[in-house]
Amino acid sequence: MANGLDDVVAADTVLSDVDGAGGHLTIRGHSLTELAGHWRFGQVVRLLFDGFFDGLPGDSELEKAIGKARAEVFERLQPMLGQLAPLDIYSAMRAGIALLPDGEGLADALRLIAAPAVLTPALLRIARGEKPIAPDERVDHAADMLGMLGGGESPAFAKALDTYLVTVCDHGLNASTFATRVVASTQAGLTSAILAGLGALKGPLHGGAPGPVIEMLDAIEASGDAAAWLRGEIARGGRIMGFGHRIYRVRDPRADVLKAVVRQLGARNSRETGSRLAFAETVEQAALEVLKAAKPQRSIQTNVEFYTALLLEAAGFPKEAFSNVFAAGRVAGWIAHAREQQATGRLIRPQSRYVGPVPDLVA
Ligand code: ACO
């Protein structure tokens, strides 16, 4: 078996399916393109939670309950924000989430949905020396995230963020979802399971990639020669951020959804975003060519993180907070997977093969 458990099927799930050869993502019976831009994040939370919680209300009631959960999380965690703020923003968010009750019910789940959305803007404002803005529970989840950031509520940017949250809500048995399911299988509680997911998401080979995408774009712009910069990066053993995937052998379908959102923002709302997109497209083309030449044996295509970086930058998030926003979307899938795993009643406990030194029993 490969060290990375490549090709191992470790769970049955009704939640999502990643077709790596065809480039399709199915989320609970719906294609990504059916959901992204058409369903609100709260509706997709309901889709994922359906059957996993007693007393799950309809769409609009659930969206109201998510709003109430944002208000509750803000009230609970506000006194601690000053102590969390000196940490890097991802660690601060994770530490704040660790303070939430470790239960199994819908109220616990909704606090966990609310927490990244509330903590991220509050921590960003404190880091800028500003007072956190309390959530407005009557407003849509994505719009309220931007409202708490203090940039005003532009419907176009709120819609873009909402589409992003839906696009990343779930994605098969990725590293963070697997980590979540392992902890959930011990019956530890939803907060513990989500903390495992957060730990796995942070790394640059998973959800930590979009911040470095911005750093790469800036470095390439400064160098003035995309292909030379990219070839140099590969020659020194580096990885091109926002490219490659364990499952997809074709283009990640999420990349196209997010690129279309950035294109719309650029055309209608922000000329700066439009020119950033044009530059990113030239870098993408150069990267695909350089990767094809450097790794002809492997089909390395654009993944979700490349256009995530552009979308979140346009929406007003600094690059150090991109993984937090990813977590704000993915937490919905993690919770549903945790509940699905718990329902099997089976502890995940694989074996290892011992390859270390053997004790000298004769002496
Ligand atoms: N840049 C340069 N080389 C790459 C890249 C890349 N982005 N991706 C894969 N390769 C190369 C590897 O170096 C390796 O080359 P080798 O055979 O000469 O050693 C070969 O392709 C196969 O690499 P693996 O690590 O086996 O491929 P895997 O499919 O397991 O990797 C991963 C997937 C980790 C995402 C990888 O493509 C990568 O590091 N990408 C850059 C980071 C990134 O964008 N992460 C976000 C992923 S999307 C998400 O998790 C939400």
Short mmCIF file of C-alpha atoms and ligand atoms in Angstrom, two decimals:
data_model
loop_
_atom_site.label_atom_id
_atom_site.label_comp_id
_atom_site.label_asym_id
_atom_site.label_seq_id
_atom_site.Cartn_x
_atom_site.Cartn_y
_atom_site.Cartn_z
CA MET A 1 0.00 0.00 0.00
CA ALA A 2 1.28 3.51 -0.83
CA ASN A 3 2.28 5.70 2.12
CA GLY A 4 -0.36 8.25 1.14
CA LEU A 5 -3.13 5.57 1.08
CA ASP A 6 -3.58 6.37 -2.64
CA ASP A 7 -6.56 4.47 -4.08
CA VAL A 8 -7.64 3.12 -0.66
CA VAL A 9 -11.41 3.40 -0.11
CA ALA A 10 -11.80 4.06 3.62
CA ALA A 11 -15.47 5.06 3.94
CA ASP A 12 -18.89 4.78 2.33
CA THR A 13 -20.50 8.20 2.08
CA VAL A 14 -23.70 9.74 0.75
CA LEU A 15 -22.15 13.23 1.00
CA SER A 16 -19.95 13.82 -2.03
CA ASP A 17 -18.16 12.11 -4.88
CA VAL A 18 -15.02 13.28 -6.66
CA ASP A 19 -14.66 11.95 -10.20
CA GLY A 20 -10.97 12.54 -10.81
CA ALA A 21 -10.91 11.21 -14.37
CA GLY A 22 -13.98 13.08 -15.58
CA GLY A 23 -13.47 16.24 -13.49
CA HIS A 24 -16.89 16.17 -11.83
CA LEU A 25 -17.90 16.88 -8.24
CA THR A 26 -21.24 15.61 -6.93
CA ILE A 27 -22.57 16.90 -3.62
CA ARG A 28 -25.43 14.82 -2.25
CA GLY A 29 -26.96 14.08 -5.62
CA HIS A 30 -26.31 17.52 -7.14
CA SER A 31 -23.52 18.54 -9.49
CA LEU A 32 -21.30 21.38 -8.31
CA THR A 33 -22.55 23.63 -11.12
CA GLU A 34 -26.15 23.02 -10.03
CA LEU A 35 -25.33 24.29 -6.52
CA ALA A 36 -22.60 26.96 -6.87
CA GLY A 37 -24.12 30.37 -7.58
CA HIS A 38 -27.67 29.00 -7.23
CA TRP A 39 -27.96 27.64 -3.67
CA ARG A 40 -27.08 29.72 -0.62
CA PHE A 41 -24.52 28.30 1.82
CA GLY A 42 -27.25 27.83 4.46
CA GLN A 43 -29.27 25.71 2.03
CA VAL A 44 -26.23 23.55 1.31
CA VAL A 45 -25.64 23.12 5.06
CA ARG A 46 -29.19 21.75 5.24
CA LEU A 47 -28.54 19.45 2.26
CA LEU A 48 -25.45 18.01 3.97
CA PHE A 49 -27.01 17.77 7.44
CA ASP A 50 -30.24 16.11 6.26
CA GLY A 51 -30.72 12.80 8.08
CA PHE A 52 -27.80 13.40 10.44
CA PHE A 53 -29.56 15.56 13.05
CA ASP A 54 -32.90 15.26 14.84
CA GLY A 55 -35.17 18.27 14.47
CA LEU A 56 -33.42 19.76 11.43
CA PRO A 57 -35.70 22.64 10.29
CA GLY A 58 -36.39 23.80 6.71
CA ASP A 59 -34.05 26.10 4.75
CA SER A 60 -35.15 29.49 6.01
CA GLU A 61 -35.50 28.39 9.65
CA LEU A 62 -32.05 26.79 9.50
CA GLU A 63 -30.54 29.96 8.04
CA LYS A 64 -32.11 31.94 10.90
CA ALA A 65 -30.67 29.41 13.37
CA ILE A 66 -27.20 29.85 11.80
CA GLY A 67 -27.62 33.62 12.28
CA LYS A 68 -28.51 33.09 15.94
CA ALA A 69 -25.49 30.79 16.31
CA ARG A 70 -23.23 33.56 14.94
CA ALA A 71 -24.60 35.92 17.59
CA GLU A 72 -24.14 33.30 20.31
CA VAL A 73 -20.56 32.47 19.30
CA PHE A 74 -19.66 36.18 19.20
CA GLU A 75 -21.10 36.72 22.67
CA ARG A 76 -19.33 33.64 24.11
CA LEU A 77 -15.92 34.24 22.54
CA GLN A 78 -15.71 38.05 22.49
CA PRO A 79 -14.13 38.23 25.99
CA MET A 80 -11.32 35.92 24.80
CA LEU A 81 -10.57 37.64 21.48
CA GLY A 82 -7.87 39.91 22.93
CA GLN A 83 -5.91 36.90 24.19
CA LEU A 84 -6.30 35.00 20.90
CA ALA A 85 -5.40 37.90 18.60
CA PRO A 86 -1.56 37.80 19.09
CA LEU A 87 -1.51 34.28 17.57
CA ASP A 88 -1.41 33.88 13.79
CA ILE A 89 -4.99 34.14 12.55
CA TYR A 90 -5.43 30.44 11.77
CA SER A 91 -4.16 29.34 15.20
CA ALA A 92 -6.29 32.03 16.85
CA MET A 93 -9.41 30.76 15.08
CA ARG A 94 -8.59 27.16 16.01
CA ALA A 95 -8.01 28.13 19.64
CA GLY A 96 -11.34 29.99 19.71
CA ILE A 97 -13.17 26.99 18.27
CA ALA A 98 -11.54 24.75 20.90
CA LEU A 99 -13.41 26.75 23.55
CA LEU A 100 -16.83 25.66 22.23
CA PRO A 101 -18.76 22.78 23.88
CA ASP A 102 -17.89 19.31 22.53
CA GLY A 103 -21.43 17.99 22.00
CA GLU A 104 -23.23 16.05 19.26
CA GLY A 105 -26.46 17.99 18.75
CA LEU A 106 -27.66 20.45 16.13
CA ALA A 107 -26.91 23.44 18.39
CA ASP A 108 -23.29 22.26 18.71
CA ALA A 109 -23.07 21.82 14.93
CA LEU A 110 -24.46 25.29 14.23
CA ARG A 111 -22.00 26.94 16.63
CA LEU A 112 -19.21 25.19 14.70
CA ILE A 113 -20.66 26.43 11.38
CA ALA A 114 -20.78 29.94 12.81
CA ALA A 115 -17.40 30.03 14.53
CA PRO A 116 -14.93 30.44 11.60
CA ALA A 117 -17.26 33.03 10.01
CA VAL A 118 -17.41 35.06 13.23
CA LEU A 119 -13.84 34.63 14.50
CA THR A 120 -12.03 35.42 11.25
CA PRO A 121 -13.34 38.98 10.69
CA ALA A 122 -13.21 39.77 14.42
CA LEU A 123 -9.55 38.67 14.69
CA LEU A 124 -8.63 40.54 11.51
CA ARG A 125 -10.15 43.73 12.88
CA ILE A 126 -8.34 43.39 16.20
CA ALA A 127 -5.05 42.85 14.34
CA ARG A 128 -5.73 46.14 12.49
CA GLY A 129 -6.35 47.88 15.84
CA GLU A 130 -10.11 48.10 15.23
CA LYS A 131 -13.04 46.97 17.37
CA PRO A 132 -14.77 43.75 16.26
CA ILE A 133 -18.19 44.22 14.67
CA ALA A 134 -20.97 42.07 16.14
CA PRO A 135 -22.78 39.77 13.69
CA ASP A 136 -26.17 40.74 12.31
CA GLU A 137 -28.18 37.55 12.65
CA ARG A 138 -30.83 38.70 10.15
CA VAL A 139 -28.31 38.92 7.31
CA ASP A 140 -27.23 36.03 5.05
CA HIS A 141 -24.16 34.12 6.31
CA ALA A 142 -21.67 35.27 3.63
CA ALA A 143 -22.96 38.86 3.62
CA ASP A 144 -22.62 38.96 7.40
CA MET A 145 -19.02 37.70 7.19
CA LEU A 146 -18.19 40.67 4.97
CA GLY A 147 -20.26 42.99 7.19
CA MET A 148 -18.23 41.89 10.24
CA LEU A 149 -15.07 42.62 8.27
CA GLY A 150 -16.29 46.20 8.00
CA GLY A 151 -15.99 46.67 4.26
CA GLY A 152 -19.70 47.43 3.80
CA GLU A 153 -22.13 44.99 2.31
CA SER A 154 -21.73 44.84 -1.45
CA PRO A 155 -24.25 42.30 -2.78
CA ALA A 156 -21.86 41.28 -5.59
CA PHE A 157 -19.02 40.47 -3.17
CA ALA A 158 -21.40 38.73 -0.74
CA LYS A 159 -22.70 36.59 -3.60
CA ALA A 160 -19.12 35.78 -4.64
CA LEU A 161 -18.22 34.70 -1.11
CA ASP A 162 -21.43 32.68 -0.80
CA THR A 163 -20.57 30.85 -4.05
CA TYR A 164 -17.08 30.17 -2.71
CA LEU A 165 -18.40 28.70 0.57
CA VAL A 166 -20.76 26.41 -1.37
CA THR A 167 -18.00 25.38 -3.80
CA VAL A 168 -15.67 24.18 -1.02
CA CYS A 169 -18.31 22.76 1.37
CA ASP A 170 -17.35 19.13 0.82
CA HIS A 171 -14.96 17.10 -1.33
CA GLY A 172 -14.82 13.37 -0.73
CA LEU A 173 -12.30 11.86 1.67
CA ASN A 174 -9.67 14.61 1.50
CA ALA A 175 -7.02 14.76 4.25
CA SER A 176 -8.97 17.04 6.61
CA THR A 177 -12.24 15.12 6.17
CA PHE A 178 -10.45 11.84 6.85
CA ALA A 179 -8.85 13.32 9.98
CA THR A 180 -12.30 14.52 11.09
CA ARG A 181 -13.80 11.06 10.56
CA VAL A 182 -11.00 9.35 12.50
CA VAL A 183 -11.67 11.51 15.56
CA ALA A 184 -15.46 11.23 15.14
CA SER A 185 -15.10 7.42 15.09
CA THR A 186 -13.84 7.57 18.70
CA GLN A 187 -17.16 9.28 19.69
CA ALA A 188 -15.08 12.22 20.98
CA GLY A 189 -17.54 15.02 20.11
CA LEU A 190 -18.03 17.37 17.16
CA THR A 191 -15.66 20.11 18.34
CA SER A 192 -12.82 17.58 18.76
CA ALA A 193 -13.52 16.16 15.30
CA ILE A 194 -13.57 19.63 13.70
CA LEU A 195 -10.29 20.55 15.42
CA ALA A 196 -8.69 17.51 13.74
CA GLY A 197 -10.00 18.72 10.38
CA LEU A 198 -8.65 22.20 11.05
CA GLY A 199 -5.22 20.79 11.85
CA ALA A 200 -5.08 18.88 8.57
CA LEU A 201 -6.47 21.74 6.48
CA LYS A 202 -3.72 24.14 7.54
CA GLY A 203 -0.87 22.53 5.59
CA PRO A 204 0.23 23.95 2.20
CA LEU A 205 -0.38 20.59 0.48
CA HIS A 206 -4.08 20.97 1.38
CA GLY A 207 -5.96 24.14 2.46
CA GLY A 208 -2.88 26.23 3.18
CA ALA A 209 -2.13 26.73 -0.52
CA PRO A 210 -4.10 29.89 -1.48
CA GLY A 211 -2.03 32.34 0.61
CA PRO A 212 1.18 31.10 -1.06
CA VAL A 213 -0.58 31.47 -4.47
CA ILE A 214 -0.72 35.24 -3.85
CA GLU A 215 2.94 35.24 -2.78
CA MET A 216 3.79 33.36 -5.99
CA LEU A 217 1.82 35.79 -8.19
CA ASP A 218 3.55 38.76 -6.53
CA ALA A 219 7.00 37.17 -6.90
CA ILE A 220 6.35 36.37 -10.57
CA GLU A 221 5.11 39.91 -11.23
CA ALA A 222 8.26 41.31 -9.64
CA SER A 223 10.47 38.92 -11.65
CA GLY A 224 8.87 39.90 -14.96
CA ASP A 225 9.29 36.39 -16.45
CA ALA A 226 6.67 33.84 -15.39
CA ALA A 227 8.12 30.81 -17.18
CA ALA A 228 11.67 31.41 -15.87
CA TRP A 229 10.41 31.92 -12.31
CA LEU A 230 8.29 28.74 -12.45
CA ARG A 231 11.12 26.66 -13.95
CA GLY A 232 13.46 27.93 -11.21
CA GLU A 233 10.94 26.96 -8.53
CA ILE A 234 10.69 23.40 -9.86
CA ALA A 235 14.48 23.14 -10.31
CA ARG A 236 14.96 23.90 -6.61
CA GLY A 237 12.42 21.17 -5.71
CA GLY A 238 9.53 23.52 -4.94
CA ARG A 239 5.89 22.93 -5.79
CA ILE A 240 3.78 25.32 -7.85
CA MET A 241 0.97 26.33 -5.53
CA GLY A 242 -2.56 25.92 -6.87
CA PHE A 243 -1.61 23.07 -9.22
CA GLY A 244 -1.83 19.31 -8.89
CA HIS A 245 -4.24 17.04 -7.05
CA ARG A 246 -4.23 13.51 -5.67
CA ILE A 247 -7.56 12.61 -7.32
CA TYR A 248 -8.06 14.93 -10.32
CA ARG A 249 -6.12 14.01 -13.44
CA VAL A 250 -8.01 16.73 -15.31
CA ARG A 251 -8.79 20.31 -14.31
CA ASP A 252 -10.44 20.66 -10.90
CA PRO A 253 -14.07 21.66 -11.69
CA ARG A 254 -14.03 24.09 -8.73
CA ALA A 255 -11.30 26.13 -10.44
CA ASP A 256 -13.65 27.01 -13.32
CA VAL A 257 -16.56 27.90 -11.01
CA LEU A 258 -14.36 30.26 -8.98
CA LYS A 259 -12.66 31.73 -12.03
CA ALA A 260 -16.08 32.63 -13.47
CA VAL A 261 -16.97 34.39 -10.21
CA VAL A 262 -13.72 36.39 -10.26
CA ARG A 263 -14.33 37.27 -13.91
CA GLN A 264 -17.79 38.62 -13.06
CA LEU A 265 -16.41 40.68 -10.18
CA GLY A 266 -13.69 42.04 -12.44
CA ALA A 267 -16.09 42.95 -15.24
CA ARG A 268 -18.77 44.60 -13.09
CA ASN A 269 -17.28 45.66 -9.79
CA SER A 270 -13.54 46.05 -9.70
CA ARG A 271 -11.14 46.96 -12.46
CA GLU A 272 -8.25 45.98 -10.17
CA THR A 273 -9.69 42.43 -9.92
CA GLY A 274 -10.04 42.35 -13.71
CA SER A 275 -6.36 43.12 -14.31
CA ARG A 276 -5.28 40.73 -11.51
CA LEU A 277 -7.30 38.02 -13.25
CA ALA A 278 -5.71 38.73 -16.62
CA PHE A 279 -2.25 38.45 -15.05
CA ALA A 280 -3.20 35.24 -13.17
CA GLU A 281 -4.42 33.69 -16.44
CA THR A 282 -1.03 34.25 -18.07
CA VAL A 283 0.70 32.74 -15.02
CA GLU A 284 -1.69 29.76 -15.10
CA GLN A 285 -0.93 29.12 -18.77
CA ALA A 286 2.82 29.35 -18.15
CA ALA A 287 2.55 27.04 -15.11
CA LEU A 288 0.63 24.39 -17.04
CA GLU A 289 3.26 24.45 -19.80
CA VAL A 290 6.21 24.37 -17.37
CA LEU A 291 4.65 21.53 -15.34
CA LYS A 292 3.91 19.53 -18.49
CA ALA A 293 7.53 19.85 -19.59
CA ALA A 294 8.97 19.12 -16.11
CA LYS A 295 6.65 16.22 -15.15
CA PRO A 296 5.53 14.66 -18.44
CA GLN A 297 4.56 11.42 -16.65
CA ARG A 298 1.98 13.21 -14.45
CA SER A 299 -1.07 15.27 -15.48
CA ILE A 300 -0.74 18.31 -13.20
CA GLN A 301 -3.65 20.70 -13.66
CA THR A 302 -5.04 23.81 -11.94
CA ASN A 303 -6.69 23.06 -8.60
CA VAL A 304 -9.29 24.93 -6.53
CA GLU A 305 -6.71 27.00 -4.65
CA PHE A 306 -5.46 29.07 -7.61
CA TYR A 307 -8.70 30.99 -8.17
CA THR A 308 -9.65 30.78 -4.49
CA ALA A 309 -6.72 33.13 -3.90
CA LEU A 310 -8.02 35.66 -6.42
CA LEU A 311 -11.61 35.46 -5.21
CA LEU A 312 -10.78 35.91 -1.52
CA GLU A 313 -8.34 38.71 -2.30
CA ALA A 314 -11.07 40.49 -4.27
CA ALA A 315 -13.56 39.96 -1.42
CA GLY A 316 -11.24 41.85 0.92
CA PHE A 317 -9.53 39.08 2.92
CA PRO A 318 -5.77 39.30 3.48
CA LYS A 319 -3.82 36.23 2.32
CA GLU A 320 -3.04 35.06 5.86
CA ALA A 321 -6.78 34.55 6.44
CA PHE A 322 -7.55 32.54 3.27
CA SER A 323 -7.37 29.16 5.02
CA ASN A 324 -9.75 30.46 7.70
CA VAL A 325 -12.32 31.25 4.99
CA PHE A 326 -11.76 27.82 3.45
CA ALA A 327 -12.54 26.34 6.88
CA ALA A 328 -15.73 28.45 7.06
CA GLY A 329 -17.02 26.54 4.03
CA ARG A 330 -15.52 23.09 4.62
CA VAL A 331 -16.77 22.91 8.22
CA ALA A 332 -20.22 22.02 6.84
CA GLY A 333 -18.85 18.88 5.16
CA TRP A 334 -16.69 17.97 8.16
CA ILE A 335 -19.69 18.01 10.50
CA ALA A 336 -21.81 15.87 8.16
CA HIS A 337 -18.94 13.38 7.71
CA ALA A 338 -18.40 13.25 11.48
CA ARG A 339 -22.07 12.38 12.00
CA GLU A 340 -22.03 9.85 9.15
CA GLN A 341 -18.95 8.17 10.65
CA GLN A 342 -20.43 8.13 14.17
CA ALA A 343 -23.56 6.48 12.82
CA THR A 344 -21.49 3.48 11.63
CA GLY A 345 -20.49 2.90 15.28
CA ARG A 346 -17.11 1.64 14.07
CA LEU A 347 -13.75 2.89 15.40
CA ILE A 348 -11.24 3.68 12.62
CA ARG A 349 -8.13 1.82 13.68
CA PRO A 350 -5.84 0.59 10.88
CA GLN A 351 -2.55 -1.23 11.47
CA SER A 352 1.06 -0.37 10.78
CA ARG A 353 3.82 -2.70 9.70
CA TYR A 354 6.81 -2.64 12.04
CA VAL A 355 10.05 -2.03 10.14
CA GLY A 356 12.23 -0.92 13.10
CA PRO A 357 15.00 -2.77 14.91
CA VAL A 358 14.09 -6.05 16.64
CA PRO A 359 15.03 -6.45 20.35
CA ASP A 360 17.94 -8.83 21.02
CA LEU A 361 16.11 -11.50 23.04
CA VAL A 362 19.20 -13.72 23.45
CA ALA A 363 21.23 -11.23 25.52
N1 ACO B 1 4.32 21.56 -8.55
C1 ACO B 1 5.41 20.84 -8.93
N2 ACO B 1 5.43 19.51 -8.96
C2 ACO B 1 4.30 18.87 -8.62
C3 ACO B 1 3.14 19.52 -8.23
C4 ACO B 1 3.18 20.93 -8.20
N3 ACO B 1 2.11 21.66 -7.81
N4 ACO B 1 2.17 18.64 -7.92
C5 ACO B 1 2.71 17.43 -8.13
N5 ACO B 1 4.00 17.56 -8.55
C6 ACO B 1 4.95 16.51 -8.92
C7 ACO B 1 5.66 15.93 -7.71
O1 ACO B 1 6.82 16.67 -7.40
C8 ACO B 1 5.96 14.53 -8.18
O2 ACO B 1 7.07 14.56 -9.02
P1 ACO B 1 8.13 13.35 -9.02
O3 ACO B 1 7.33 12.14 -9.43
O4 ACO B 1 9.14 13.77 -10.02
O5 ACO B 1 8.64 13.25 -7.62
C9 ACO B 1 4.75 14.20 -9.04
O6 ACO B 1 4.22 15.44 -9.49
C10 ACO B 1 3.67 13.47 -8.29
O7 ACO B 1 3.48 14.15 -7.05
P2 ACO B 1 2.65 13.58 -5.83
O8 ACO B 1 3.05 14.30 -4.60
O9 ACO B 1 2.70 12.09 -5.82
O10 ACO B 1 1.23 13.97 -6.30
P3 ACO B 1 -0.04 14.03 -5.43
O11 ACO B 1 -1.08 13.84 -6.41
O12 ACO B 1 -0.03 13.14 -4.28
O13 ACO B 1 0.03 15.54 -4.87
C11 ACO B 1 -0.60 17.64 -4.13
C12 ACO B 1 -1.08 16.30 -4.71
C13 ACO B 1 0.00 17.39 -2.75
C14 ACO B 1 -1.79 18.56 -4.01
C15 ACO B 1 0.46 18.26 -5.08
O14 ACO B 1 -0.04 18.34 -6.38
C16 ACO B 1 0.97 19.60 -4.60
O15 ACO B 1 1.86 19.65 -3.75
N6 ACO B 1 0.39 20.73 -5.13
C17 ACO B 1 0.82 22.05 -4.70
C18 ACO B 1 0.11 22.46 -3.42
C19 ACO B 1 -1.37 22.72 -3.64
O16 ACO B 1 -1.77 23.35 -4.59
N7 ACO B 1 -2.18 22.22 -2.68
C20 ACO B 1 -3.63 22.33 -2.73
C21 ACO B 1 -4.26 21.06 -3.20
S1 ACO B 1 -6.02 21.24 -3.40
C22 ACO B 1 -6.66 21.02 -1.85
O17 ACO B 1 -6.17 20.25 -1.07
C23 ACO B 1 -7.82 21.82 -1.42
#
